Short mmCIF file of C-alpha atoms and ligand atoms in Angstrom, two decimals:
data_model
loop_
_atom_site.label_atom_id
_atom_site.label_comp_id
_atom_site.label_asym_id
_atom_site.label_seq_id
_atom_site.Cartn_x
_atom_site.Cartn_y
_atom_site.Cartn_z
CA MET A 20 -76.57 -7.61 44.71
CA GLY A 21 -78.71 -6.01 43.50
CA THR A 22 -76.53 -3.32 41.67
CA VAL A 23 -74.49 -6.18 39.74
CA ARG A 24 -77.11 -7.82 37.72
CA SER A 25 -77.17 -3.67 36.74
CA LYS A 26 -73.81 -4.17 34.89
CA ARG A 27 -73.31 -5.10 31.08
CA ILE A 28 -72.65 -7.73 29.98
CA LEU A 29 -70.56 -8.26 26.43
CA ILE A 30 -70.77 -11.56 24.59
CA VAL A 31 -68.27 -12.39 22.29
CA ASP A 32 -68.66 -15.31 20.67
CA ASP A 33 -67.83 -16.23 16.36
CA GLU A 34 -70.43 -18.99 17.53
CA PRO A 35 -74.58 -18.17 17.08
CA GLU A 36 -75.65 -20.66 19.01
CA HIS A 37 -72.85 -20.94 21.71
CA CYS A 38 -73.82 -16.28 21.90
CA LEU A 39 -77.41 -17.87 22.80
CA TYR A 40 -76.92 -20.57 24.81
CA ILE A 41 -74.73 -18.13 27.13
CA SER A 42 -76.28 -15.78 26.59
CA GLN A 43 -80.38 -17.80 27.45
CA ALA A 44 -78.61 -18.75 30.84
CA LEU A 45 -77.00 -15.30 31.95
CA THR A 46 -80.51 -13.64 31.55
CA ALA A 47 -82.30 -16.40 32.94
CA ALA A 48 -79.45 -15.45 35.96
CA GLY A 49 -81.56 -11.84 36.12
CA TYR A 50 -78.36 -9.39 33.83
CA GLN A 51 -79.35 -7.92 31.15
CA PRO A 52 -75.85 -9.37 28.29
CA SER A 53 -75.88 -8.17 24.56
CA VAL A 54 -73.62 -9.99 21.98
CA THR A 55 -71.81 -10.23 18.55
CA ASN A 56 -70.18 -12.84 17.34
CA ASP A 57 -67.55 -10.66 16.07
CA GLY A 58 -63.90 -9.06 17.92
CA PRO A 59 -63.59 -5.86 15.64
CA LYS A 60 -67.23 -5.49 16.65
CA ALA A 61 -67.26 -5.69 19.67
CA ILE A 62 -63.97 -3.44 20.51
CA THR A 63 -66.48 -1.08 18.34
CA LEU A 64 -69.35 -1.85 20.63
CA SER A 65 -66.89 -1.40 23.51
CA ARG A 66 -66.71 2.60 22.92
CA GLU A 67 -69.40 2.93 22.52
CA GLN A 68 -70.56 1.60 24.93
CA LYS A 69 -68.24 0.74 27.55
CA PHE A 70 -69.96 -2.64 29.25
CA ASP A 71 -68.12 -4.10 32.69
CA LEU A 72 -67.62 -7.12 32.01
CA TYR A 73 -66.64 -9.01 28.32
CA LEU A 74 -67.09 -12.55 27.63
CA LEU A 75 -64.36 -13.90 24.94
CA ASP A 76 -64.31 -16.89 23.37
CA ILE A 77 -60.63 -16.67 22.15
CA ARG A 78 -60.19 -19.20 18.81
CA MET A 79 -62.15 -16.31 17.33
CA GLN A 80 -62.35 -14.59 13.09
CA PRO A 81 -60.59 -12.64 12.20
CA MET A 82 -59.49 -10.91 15.01
CA ASP A 83 -58.73 -13.55 18.22
CA GLY A 84 -59.77 -12.90 22.11
CA LEU A 85 -56.49 -12.11 22.84
CA ALA A 86 -55.78 -9.50 19.92
CA VAL A 87 -59.80 -8.23 21.53
CA LEU A 88 -58.94 -8.07 25.05
CA GLN A 89 -55.85 -6.16 24.46
CA GLU A 90 -57.76 -2.88 22.61
CA ILE A 91 -60.26 -3.56 25.10
CA ARG A 92 -58.12 -2.94 28.74
CA ASN A 93 -55.79 0.42 27.05
CA GLN A 94 -59.18 1.97 27.18
CA GLN A 95 -61.02 0.28 29.63
CA PRO A 96 -57.99 -1.00 31.78
CA GLU A 97 -61.40 -1.22 34.52
CA ALA A 98 -63.31 -3.21 32.77
CA LYS A 99 -63.45 -6.72 33.40
CA ALA A 100 -62.91 -9.57 31.51
CA ILE A 101 -63.98 -13.86 31.05
CA ILE A 102 -61.87 -15.69 28.75
CA LEU A 103 -64.08 -18.90 27.12
CA SER A 104 -61.53 -21.37 25.26
CA ALA A 105 -61.11 -24.70 24.26
CA PHE A 106 -58.94 -27.09 24.74
CA GLY A 107 -55.95 -27.30 24.07
CA ASP A 108 -55.32 -23.19 24.14
CA VAL A 109 -54.55 -23.42 27.40
CA ASP A 110 -51.80 -21.38 26.43
CA THR A 111 -53.36 -18.22 25.55
CA ALA A 112 -55.53 -18.51 28.05
CA VAL A 113 -52.66 -17.62 30.02
CA LYS A 114 -51.30 -14.59 27.44
CA CYS A 115 -54.83 -13.78 28.29
CA MET A 116 -54.31 -13.61 32.47
CA LYS A 117 -50.94 -11.87 32.63
CA LEU A 118 -52.64 -9.38 30.23
CA GLY A 119 -55.61 -8.78 32.92
CA ALA A 120 -58.36 -11.17 32.39
CA TYR A 121 -59.96 -11.92 35.50
CA ASP A 122 -61.20 -16.17 35.10
CA PHE A 123 -61.03 -18.32 32.39
CA LEU A 124 -63.69 -20.79 31.82
CA SER A 125 -63.06 -24.17 29.12
CA LYS A 126 -65.95 -25.29 27.34
CA PRO A 127 -67.42 -26.67 27.33
CA ILE A 128 -69.04 -24.18 29.61
CA ASN A 129 -70.44 -24.84 33.00
CA MET A 130 -73.35 -23.25 33.48
CA ASP A 131 -73.52 -22.78 37.98
CA GLU A 132 -69.92 -21.67 37.27
CA LEU A 133 -70.12 -20.12 34.53
CA LEU A 134 -72.64 -18.23 36.67
CA ILE A 135 -70.54 -18.48 39.97
CA THR A 136 -67.86 -16.76 37.68
CA VAL A 137 -69.61 -13.88 36.66
CA GLY A 138 -71.03 -13.32 40.27
CA ASN A 139 -67.96 -13.48 41.49
CA ALA A 140 -65.86 -10.86 38.68
CA LEU A 141 -68.72 -7.82 38.67
CA LYS A 142 -68.48 -8.74 42.99
CA SER A 143 -64.86 -7.18 41.80
CA LEU A 144 -65.23 -4.63 39.40
CA GLU A 145 -67.93 -3.30 42.66
CA LEU A 146 -65.43 -3.33 45.12
CA GLN A 147 -62.93 -2.14 43.50
CA GLN A 148 -64.63 1.58 41.67
CA GLU A 149 -66.25 1.33 46.41
CA ILE A 150 -62.57 1.18 47.06
CA LYS A 151 -61.84 4.55 43.87
CA THR A 152 -64.82 6.28 44.96
CA LEU A 153 -63.37 6.47 49.02
CA ARG A 154 -60.33 7.17 48.55
CA ASP A 155 -61.01 9.50 46.51
CA GLN A 156 -63.19 10.91 49.73
CA ILE A 157 -59.64 10.89 51.73
CA GLU A 158 -57.78 12.53 49.36
CA ILE A 159 -59.93 14.84 49.40
CA GLN A 160 -60.31 15.04 53.27
CA GLN A 161 -57.81 14.67 54.23
CA SER A 162 -55.93 17.27 52.08
CA PRO A 163 -56.80 20.75 52.84
CA ASP A 164 -56.69 23.34 49.87
CA GLN A 165 -53.15 23.65 49.53
CA LEU A 166 -51.86 28.33 49.44
CA LEU A 167 -51.72 28.69 45.22
CA GLY A 168 -50.92 31.42 43.85
CA GLU A 169 -49.43 32.49 40.96
CA SER A 170 -49.24 36.05 40.77
CA ALA A 171 -45.80 38.27 42.30
CA SER A 172 -47.52 38.88 45.48
CA MET A 173 -48.24 35.37 46.08
CA GLN A 174 -45.22 34.51 44.96
CA GLU A 175 -43.69 36.98 47.41
CA LEU A 176 -45.87 36.00 50.03
CA LEU A 177 -45.34 31.73 49.46
CA HIS A 178 -41.69 32.72 50.25
CA THR A 179 -42.11 35.12 52.81
CA ILE A 180 -43.80 32.23 55.02
CA GLU A 181 -41.66 29.81 54.75
CA GLN A 182 -39.02 32.39 56.09
CA ILE A 183 -40.68 32.66 58.55
CA ALA A 184 -42.66 29.96 60.05
CA GLN A 185 -39.49 28.11 60.77
CA HIS A 186 -38.77 31.01 63.44
CA ASN A 187 -41.80 30.55 65.56
CA LEU A 188 -42.52 34.91 65.09
CA THR A 189 -45.88 35.86 66.83
CA VAL A 190 -47.52 36.97 62.82
CA LEU A 191 -50.17 38.70 62.41
CA ILE A 192 -52.32 38.16 59.61
CA ARG A 193 -53.99 41.23 57.22
CA GLY A 194 -56.74 40.96 54.23
CA GLU A 195 -60.39 40.48 53.44
CA SER A 196 -62.56 38.84 53.48
CA GLY A 197 -61.93 35.21 51.30
CA THR A 198 -58.84 35.68 50.52
CA GLY A 199 -57.11 33.31 51.89
CA LYS A 200 -55.91 34.02 56.00
CA GLU A 201 -56.68 30.61 57.55
CA LEU A 202 -54.93 29.23 54.76
CA THR A 203 -51.89 31.24 55.32
CA ALA A 204 -52.07 30.80 59.25
CA ARG A 205 -51.46 26.86 58.45
CA ALA A 206 -48.67 26.72 56.09
CA LEU A 207 -47.18 29.17 58.41
CA HIS A 208 -47.97 25.68 60.97
CA ALA A 209 -47.09 23.08 58.34
CA LEU A 210 -44.48 24.27 56.98
CA SER A 211 -42.70 25.57 60.94
CA GLN A 212 -41.08 22.86 63.49
CA ARG A 213 -44.85 22.61 64.71
CA ALA A 214 -45.67 21.07 62.70
CA GLU A 215 -46.43 17.65 63.92
CA GLU A 216 -47.80 19.13 67.36
CA PRO A 217 -52.20 20.33 67.47
CA PHE A 218 -52.97 24.29 65.03
CA VAL A 219 -55.83 24.65 67.90
CA SER A 220 -58.34 27.52 65.70
CA VAL A 221 -60.83 29.60 67.73
CA ASP A 222 -62.87 32.66 65.38
CA CYS A 223 -63.76 34.83 67.69
CA ALA A 224 -66.61 37.16 66.10
CA THR A 225 -68.00 34.10 66.47
CA LEU A 226 -68.40 32.74 69.79
CA PRO A 227 -70.05 35.23 71.92
CA GLU A 228 -68.36 37.39 74.22
CA THR A 229 -69.77 35.58 77.49
CA LEU A 230 -67.79 32.56 76.41
CA VAL A 231 -64.51 34.00 74.45
CA GLU A 232 -62.75 33.61 78.67
CA SER A 233 -63.16 29.96 79.04
CA GLU A 234 -63.06 28.92 75.57
CA LEU A 235 -58.92 30.58 75.87
CA PHE A 236 -58.30 29.99 79.17
CA GLY A 237 -60.33 27.32 80.23
CA TYR A 238 -61.63 26.95 83.91
CA GLU A 239 -60.92 25.00 87.27
CA ARG A 240 -64.85 22.61 88.40
CA GLY A 241 -66.76 25.62 90.30
CA ALA A 242 -65.09 28.81 89.02
CA PHE A 243 -69.31 30.13 87.39
CA THR A 244 -72.39 28.44 87.99
CA GLY A 245 -72.44 25.44 84.97
CA ALA A 246 -69.10 24.81 86.26
CA VAL A 247 -69.71 21.11 87.18
CA ALA A 248 -66.07 19.83 86.06
CA GLN A 249 -62.77 21.98 85.33
CA LYS A 250 -62.47 21.95 81.27
CA PRO A 251 -58.92 22.94 79.78
CA GLY A 252 -59.63 26.04 77.11
CA ARG A 253 -58.01 26.30 73.82
CA PHE A 254 -54.34 27.80 74.91
CA GLU A 255 -53.32 24.55 76.77
CA GLN A 256 -55.39 22.82 73.59
CA ALA A 257 -52.70 24.06 71.11
CA GLY A 258 -50.12 21.89 73.38
CA LYS A 259 -46.70 23.73 71.48
CA GLY A 260 -47.55 24.23 68.27
CA THR A 261 -50.39 26.84 67.35
CA LEU A 262 -53.12 29.16 68.16
CA PHE A 263 -54.42 31.08 65.97
CA LEU A 264 -57.34 33.25 66.80
CA ASP A 265 -58.98 34.04 64.22
CA GLU A 266 -61.27 37.27 63.69
CA ILE A 267 -59.20 38.90 66.38
CA GLY A 268 -60.48 42.76 66.08
CA ASN A 269 -63.24 41.26 67.50
CA LEU A 270 -61.78 39.83 71.29
CA PRO A 271 -63.82 41.55 73.57
CA THR A 272 -61.43 44.22 75.84
CA THR A 273 -61.08 42.64 79.45
CA VAL A 274 -59.90 39.30 77.14
CA GLN A 275 -57.51 41.74 75.55
CA VAL A 276 -55.72 43.02 79.27
CA LYS A 277 -55.31 38.57 80.29
CA LEU A 278 -54.33 37.65 75.90
CA LEU A 279 -52.11 40.30 76.92
CA ARG A 280 -50.66 39.41 79.45
CA VAL A 281 -50.47 35.15 78.80
CA LEU A 282 -48.19 36.47 75.86
CA GLN A 283 -45.64 38.59 77.87
CA GLU A 284 -44.65 36.53 80.78
CA ARG A 285 -46.25 33.07 78.27
CA CYS A 286 -47.95 31.44 81.44
CA LEU A 287 -51.12 31.98 82.77
CA ARG A 288 -54.50 30.66 84.51
CA ARG A 289 -57.25 28.34 84.15
CA LEU A 290 -60.99 30.36 84.92
CA GLY A 291 -60.96 29.79 88.74
CA GLY A 292 -57.64 28.23 88.75
CA LYS A 293 -54.62 29.50 91.28
CA VAL A 294 -51.84 27.78 89.64
CA GLU A 295 -50.07 29.09 87.02
CA ILE A 296 -49.87 26.95 83.69
CA PRO A 297 -46.98 27.21 81.04
CA PHE A 298 -48.26 29.20 77.88
CA HIS A 299 -45.98 27.51 74.81
CA ALA A 300 -47.55 27.21 72.19
CA THR A 301 -46.84 30.26 69.50
CA LEU A 302 -49.67 32.52 68.31
CA VAL A 303 -50.94 33.79 65.22
CA SER A 304 -53.92 36.15 64.37
CA ALA A 305 -55.88 37.45 61.97
CA THR A 306 -57.71 40.13 61.07
CA ASN A 307 -59.50 41.72 58.08
CA VAL A 308 -60.29 44.91 60.16
CA ASP A 309 -58.27 48.46 60.15
CA LEU A 310 -56.72 47.44 63.29
CA GLU A 311 -54.98 50.89 63.67
CA LYS A 312 -58.61 52.28 62.29
CA SER A 313 -60.17 50.33 66.18
CA ILE A 314 -57.10 51.57 68.46
CA LYS A 315 -57.45 54.74 67.48
CA GLU A 316 -61.28 54.61 68.07
CA GLY A 317 -60.06 52.70 72.15
CA LYS A 318 -61.79 49.83 71.28
CA PHE A 319 -58.74 47.66 70.29
CA ARG A 320 -54.57 47.45 73.44
CA GLU A 321 -52.49 49.05 71.15
CA ASP A 322 -49.35 46.95 73.27
CA LEU A 323 -51.26 43.87 72.50
CA TYR A 324 -51.45 44.92 69.24
CA TYR A 325 -47.62 45.01 68.94
CA ARG A 326 -46.58 42.59 70.27
CA LEU A 327 -49.29 40.24 68.07
CA ASN A 328 -47.09 42.59 65.13
CA GLU A 329 -43.75 40.81 65.50
CA PHE A 330 -44.48 39.97 61.50
CA MET A 331 -47.12 41.22 59.38
CA LEU A 332 -48.78 39.23 56.48
CA ARG A 333 -50.80 41.34 54.23
CA ILE A 334 -52.61 39.02 51.75
CA PRO A 335 -53.86 40.61 48.76
CA PRO A 336 -57.05 41.24 48.22
CA LEU A 337 -58.27 38.40 44.45
CA ARG A 338 -58.33 41.86 42.29
CA GLU A 339 -54.88 42.41 43.44
CA ARG A 340 -53.76 38.79 41.24
CA ARG A 341 -55.99 39.11 38.79
CA GLY A 342 -53.38 36.44 37.85
CA ASP A 343 -53.90 34.25 40.27
CA ILE A 344 -57.65 33.50 38.98
CA PRO A 345 -57.09 30.47 36.41
CA LEU A 346 -54.55 28.71 38.82
CA LEU A 347 -58.04 29.33 41.22
CA VAL A 348 -59.43 28.28 38.54
CA LYS A 349 -58.09 25.09 37.33
CA HIS A 350 -57.84 23.93 40.95
CA PHE A 351 -61.56 24.05 42.42
CA LEU A 352 -62.78 22.99 38.57
CA ASP A 353 -59.81 18.96 39.14
CA LEU A 354 -61.20 18.87 42.97
CA PHE A 355 -65.50 19.56 42.22
CA ASN A 356 -64.79 17.54 39.93
CA ARG A 357 -63.42 14.45 41.99
CA GLN A 358 -65.33 15.94 44.66
CA PHE A 359 -68.35 15.48 42.91
CA HIS A 360 -68.30 12.62 39.94
CA LYS A 361 -67.58 15.20 37.36
CA LYS A 362 -66.20 15.77 34.55
CA VAL A 363 -66.49 19.40 32.99
CA LEU A 364 -63.99 20.06 31.39
CA GLY A 365 -63.64 24.65 31.93
CA VAL A 366 -65.14 27.07 31.86
CA SER A 367 -66.36 29.37 29.12
CA PRO A 368 -64.32 31.95 26.91
CA GLU A 369 -67.56 34.76 28.12
CA VAL A 370 -66.95 33.68 31.25
CA ILE A 371 -63.57 34.29 31.99
CA SER A 372 -63.51 37.07 30.66
CA LEU A 373 -66.13 38.17 33.02
CA PHE A 374 -63.95 36.92 36.07
CA THR A 375 -60.83 38.41 34.81
CA SER A 376 -63.01 41.34 35.16
CA TYR A 377 -65.40 40.83 37.87
CA ALA A 378 -64.07 42.89 41.35
CA TRP A 379 -64.03 39.90 43.33
CA PRO A 380 -65.92 40.97 46.50
CA GLY A 381 -65.23 38.08 48.20
CA ASN A 382 -62.74 36.86 47.36
CA VAL A 383 -60.44 33.05 46.76
CA ARG A 384 -64.07 32.12 48.63
CA GLU A 385 -66.58 32.96 46.34
CA LEU A 386 -64.85 31.65 43.12
CA LYS A 387 -64.72 28.51 45.12
CA ASN A 388 -68.21 29.11 45.83
CA ILE A 389 -68.66 29.48 42.32
CA MET A 390 -66.87 26.99 40.43
CA LYS A 391 -68.63 24.87 42.51
CA ARG A 392 -71.81 25.43 41.45
CA GLY A 393 -70.34 24.95 38.25
CA VAL A 394 -68.96 21.93 38.12
CA VAL A 395 -72.34 20.51 39.19
CA LEU A 396 -74.19 22.12 37.09
CA ALA A 397 -72.67 22.59 33.57
CA ASP A 398 -72.26 19.97 31.99
CA GLU A 399 -69.36 19.88 30.19
CA TRP A 400 -68.39 23.83 29.81
CA ILE A 401 -69.47 26.17 32.99
CA GLU A 402 -71.40 29.09 31.12
CA LYS A 403 -73.26 31.55 32.32
CA THR A 404 -76.51 30.53 33.08
CA HIS A 405 -74.53 28.17 35.21
CA LEU A 406 -73.50 31.03 37.55
CA SER A 407 -75.17 32.22 40.74
CA GLU A 408 -77.97 35.27 40.33
CA GLY A 409 -75.48 37.64 42.68
CA PRO A 410 -72.53 40.32 41.51
CA LEU A 411 -71.37 38.12 39.04
CA ALA A 412 -73.62 37.72 37.00
CA GLN A 413 -75.37 41.14 36.61
CA ALA A 414 -71.49 42.23 35.61
CA ALA A 415 -70.17 42.83 32.29
CA PRO A 416 -67.50 40.66 30.17
CA ALA A 417 -64.05 42.48 30.20
CA GLU A 418 -64.43 43.95 26.84
CA THR A 419 -65.66 47.07 29.09
CA ALA A 420 -66.09 46.73 32.76
CA GLY A 421 -63.52 49.35 34.03
CA LEU A 422 -63.88 51.98 31.10
CA GLU A 423 -65.80 54.61 33.17
CA SER A 424 -67.67 56.62 29.89
CA ILE A 425 -65.38 59.39 29.23
CA PRO A 426 -68.23 63.17 28.42
CA LEU A 427 -67.14 63.93 25.79
CA GLU A 428 -67.23 67.68 26.59
CA ALA A 429 -64.28 67.13 28.69
CA ILE A 430 -61.92 66.32 25.95
CA GLU A 431 -63.62 68.94 23.80
CA GLY A 432 -60.33 70.50 21.04
CA PHE A 433 -57.47 67.64 23.48
CA ALA A 434 -55.68 65.94 21.36
CA LEU A 435 -56.16 61.01 22.23
CA LYS A 436 -52.36 60.83 22.56
CA ASP A 437 -53.42 63.71 24.99
CA ILE A 438 -55.95 62.71 26.65
CA VAL A 439 -54.54 59.44 27.14
CA LYS A 440 -51.39 60.64 28.86
CA GLN A 441 -53.56 62.65 31.67
CA GLU A 442 -55.40 59.81 31.78
CA THR A 443 -51.92 57.50 31.87
CA VAL A 444 -50.17 59.74 34.59
CA ARG A 445 -53.86 59.58 36.57
CA VAL A 446 -53.58 55.67 36.65
CA GLU A 447 -49.91 56.00 37.62
CA ARG A 448 -50.34 57.48 40.66
CA GLN A 449 -52.66 56.22 42.27
CA ILE A 450 -51.30 52.64 41.66
CA ILE A 451 -48.21 53.73 43.25
CA LEU A 452 -49.66 56.23 46.17
CA GLN A 453 -51.55 52.90 46.69
CA THR A 454 -49.15 50.00 46.54
CA LEU A 455 -46.62 52.76 48.53
CA GLU A 456 -50.13 52.17 51.16
CA ALA A 457 -50.01 48.62 51.49
CA THR A 458 -46.32 48.33 51.54
CA ARG A 459 -46.20 51.67 54.92
CA TRP A 460 -44.87 52.93 52.24
CA ASN A 461 -42.11 50.61 51.66
CA ARG A 462 -40.39 51.77 49.00
CA SER A 463 -38.11 49.50 47.38
CA LEU A 464 -40.85 46.02 48.15
CA THR A 465 -43.32 49.26 45.98
CA ALA A 466 -40.88 48.79 42.76
CA LYS A 467 -40.36 45.64 43.20
CA ARG A 468 -43.76 44.97 42.75
CA LEU A 469 -44.79 47.11 40.44
CA GLU A 470 -42.31 45.54 38.16
CA ILE A 471 -40.09 48.89 38.06
CA ASP A 472 -36.80 49.95 39.64
CA TYR A 473 -36.18 52.22 43.13
CA LYS A 474 -34.43 55.47 40.52
CA THR A 475 -37.31 55.43 38.49
CA LEU A 476 -40.56 55.52 41.50
CA TYR A 477 -38.45 57.71 42.42
CA ASN A 478 -38.28 59.94 39.83
CA LYS A 479 -41.81 58.82 39.55
CA MET A 480 -42.71 59.48 42.55
CA LYS A 481 -41.59 63.28 42.39
CA GLU A 482 -43.25 63.82 39.64
CA TYR A 483 -46.84 62.84 40.84
CA GLN A 484 -45.80 65.00 44.25
CA ILE A 485 -45.78 61.84 45.63
CA GLY A 486 -44.87 61.53 49.67
N1 ATP B 529 -54.49 30.50 47.66
C1 ATP B 529 -55.77 29.88 48.07
N2 ATP B 529 -55.28 29.57 46.95
C2 ATP B 529 -56.70 27.55 46.84
N3 ATP B 529 -57.54 27.76 48.48
C3 ATP B 529 -58.08 28.69 48.83
C4 ATP B 529 -56.60 30.11 48.30
N4 ATP B 529 -57.48 31.33 48.98
C5 ATP B 529 -58.41 31.60 50.02
N5 ATP B 529 -59.14 29.25 49.61
C6 ATP B 529 -59.69 28.97 50.12
O1 ATP B 529 -60.71 29.50 50.18
C7 ATP B 529 -61.49 29.64 51.22
C8 ATP B 529 -61.28 30.87 52.33
O2 ATP B 529 -59.80 30.65 53.20
P1 ATP B 529 -59.57 31.03 53.94
O3 ATP B 529 -61.19 30.60 54.44
O4 ATP B 529 -58.55 31.40 54.65
O5 ATP B 529 -59.55 33.03 53.78
P2 ATP B 529 -59.97 33.61 55.09
O6 ATP B 529 -59.37 34.62 54.34
O7 ATP B 529 -59.69 32.94 56.53
O8 ATP B 529 -61.59 34.42 54.84
P3 ATP B 529 -62.42 35.81 56.42
O9 ATP B 529 -62.40 36.64 56.79
O10 ATP B 529 -63.69 34.93 55.38
O11 ATP B 529 -62.40 33.93 57.47
C9 ATP B 529 -61.45 28.99 51.37
O12 ATP B 529 -61.92 27.14 51.15
C10 ATP B 529 -59.75 28.91 51.11
O13 ATP B 529 -59.41 27.02 50.61
MG1 MG B 530 -61.14 32.31 58.57
#
């Protein structure tokens, strides 16, 4: 009841004495009601103060209670209203109920009845608010982030995910930290026929080496000191679903051998176990390290690499798909506004300009964290002052970012157009080369990504002596 007392009540009645009478009774009961004697004023007040409960007289001049109720419900559909009707106003009172009034009381008002009705209306309001809060929380918890992206490269990735999800392929996901590898693995699972089966995620980077084996394969009782009971491993827990091995590059070589065997023979043994247990799940793994380099250095088995890599998905870093930034900003703004019950409107132009020029080493996760902090700290707009002390806050705004200054002596004697041409060639060559590398020298994919036709790509490669 404590919080009910703090709710705001407006009494609207054109008879001052009647208002006073009700107001005194409510005050005596611990409420702090406000009072007004005419309808239009009530509407103005309601706009300014958004009362929780309105006590409305029906017969009022110049605007009757029904019209006032209509207006208030338009503005504040969640607010409660109790109608005070005189004998003979029953039809209007019924109309008010149809408009969503909580209850009506007949004059002369019985004060006990009034207090009970007011208490009930406020309790019901409180319950509604609680339900809304819980719903919002459930919604946030139950809808793990969707993989979003509208840039050409993300659209292509989303399309590929849809295509391969159907086929139970062993997929290796590559990408820098925070680009959305785990989210991609979840999307692959959700779109597959295994969607109703378990999704089991194991982070190979945080598991101590001594525990990896028992965690993945499980153990029988007595397999090692401390194994007092048997325990199924993650492979078994994944059932017919998806086993997601994150940071696969960190898997100790001894475990790599065992994993290879599971993938070849589709069965495994618990530590200390004799029985072969079939492995039905689909394996999806992810890494942000250069596995090819690890292979060369003898840290990762080449045969395992080929097993894991039936299909490779590469998630581009955020700085290579800046077109996704506005969509992600909007998404995280909505998410955190709901989570923290805020109404932050957006990101200031200065911050947008920083966002578009920043290199995003932590990729989408970094953007997400910055938006979280921004929403918590900002009132209306996320400004530069709301950004953390990190590199972003120190980044230069878009106008100058990315443009190194050109030493004047280097360009002396050259016409502007020649300098620009030379720079264009340098930048084009670099971009083409990087895209070719990212697509493993797939020329048609490179042309598609860069939105040029194949022949143009071919000519430019010849001109710039690439390949
Ligand atoms: N495209 C996206 N749309 C919406 N949210 C995203 C997207 N990409 C990443 N996120 C969010 O950013 C965070 C990081 O994503 P995720 O954990 O999938 O990255 P990761 O590549 O696995 O990172 P790490 O290499 O550090 O493990 C998560 O909270 C995720 O929900
Ligand atoms: Mg991850």
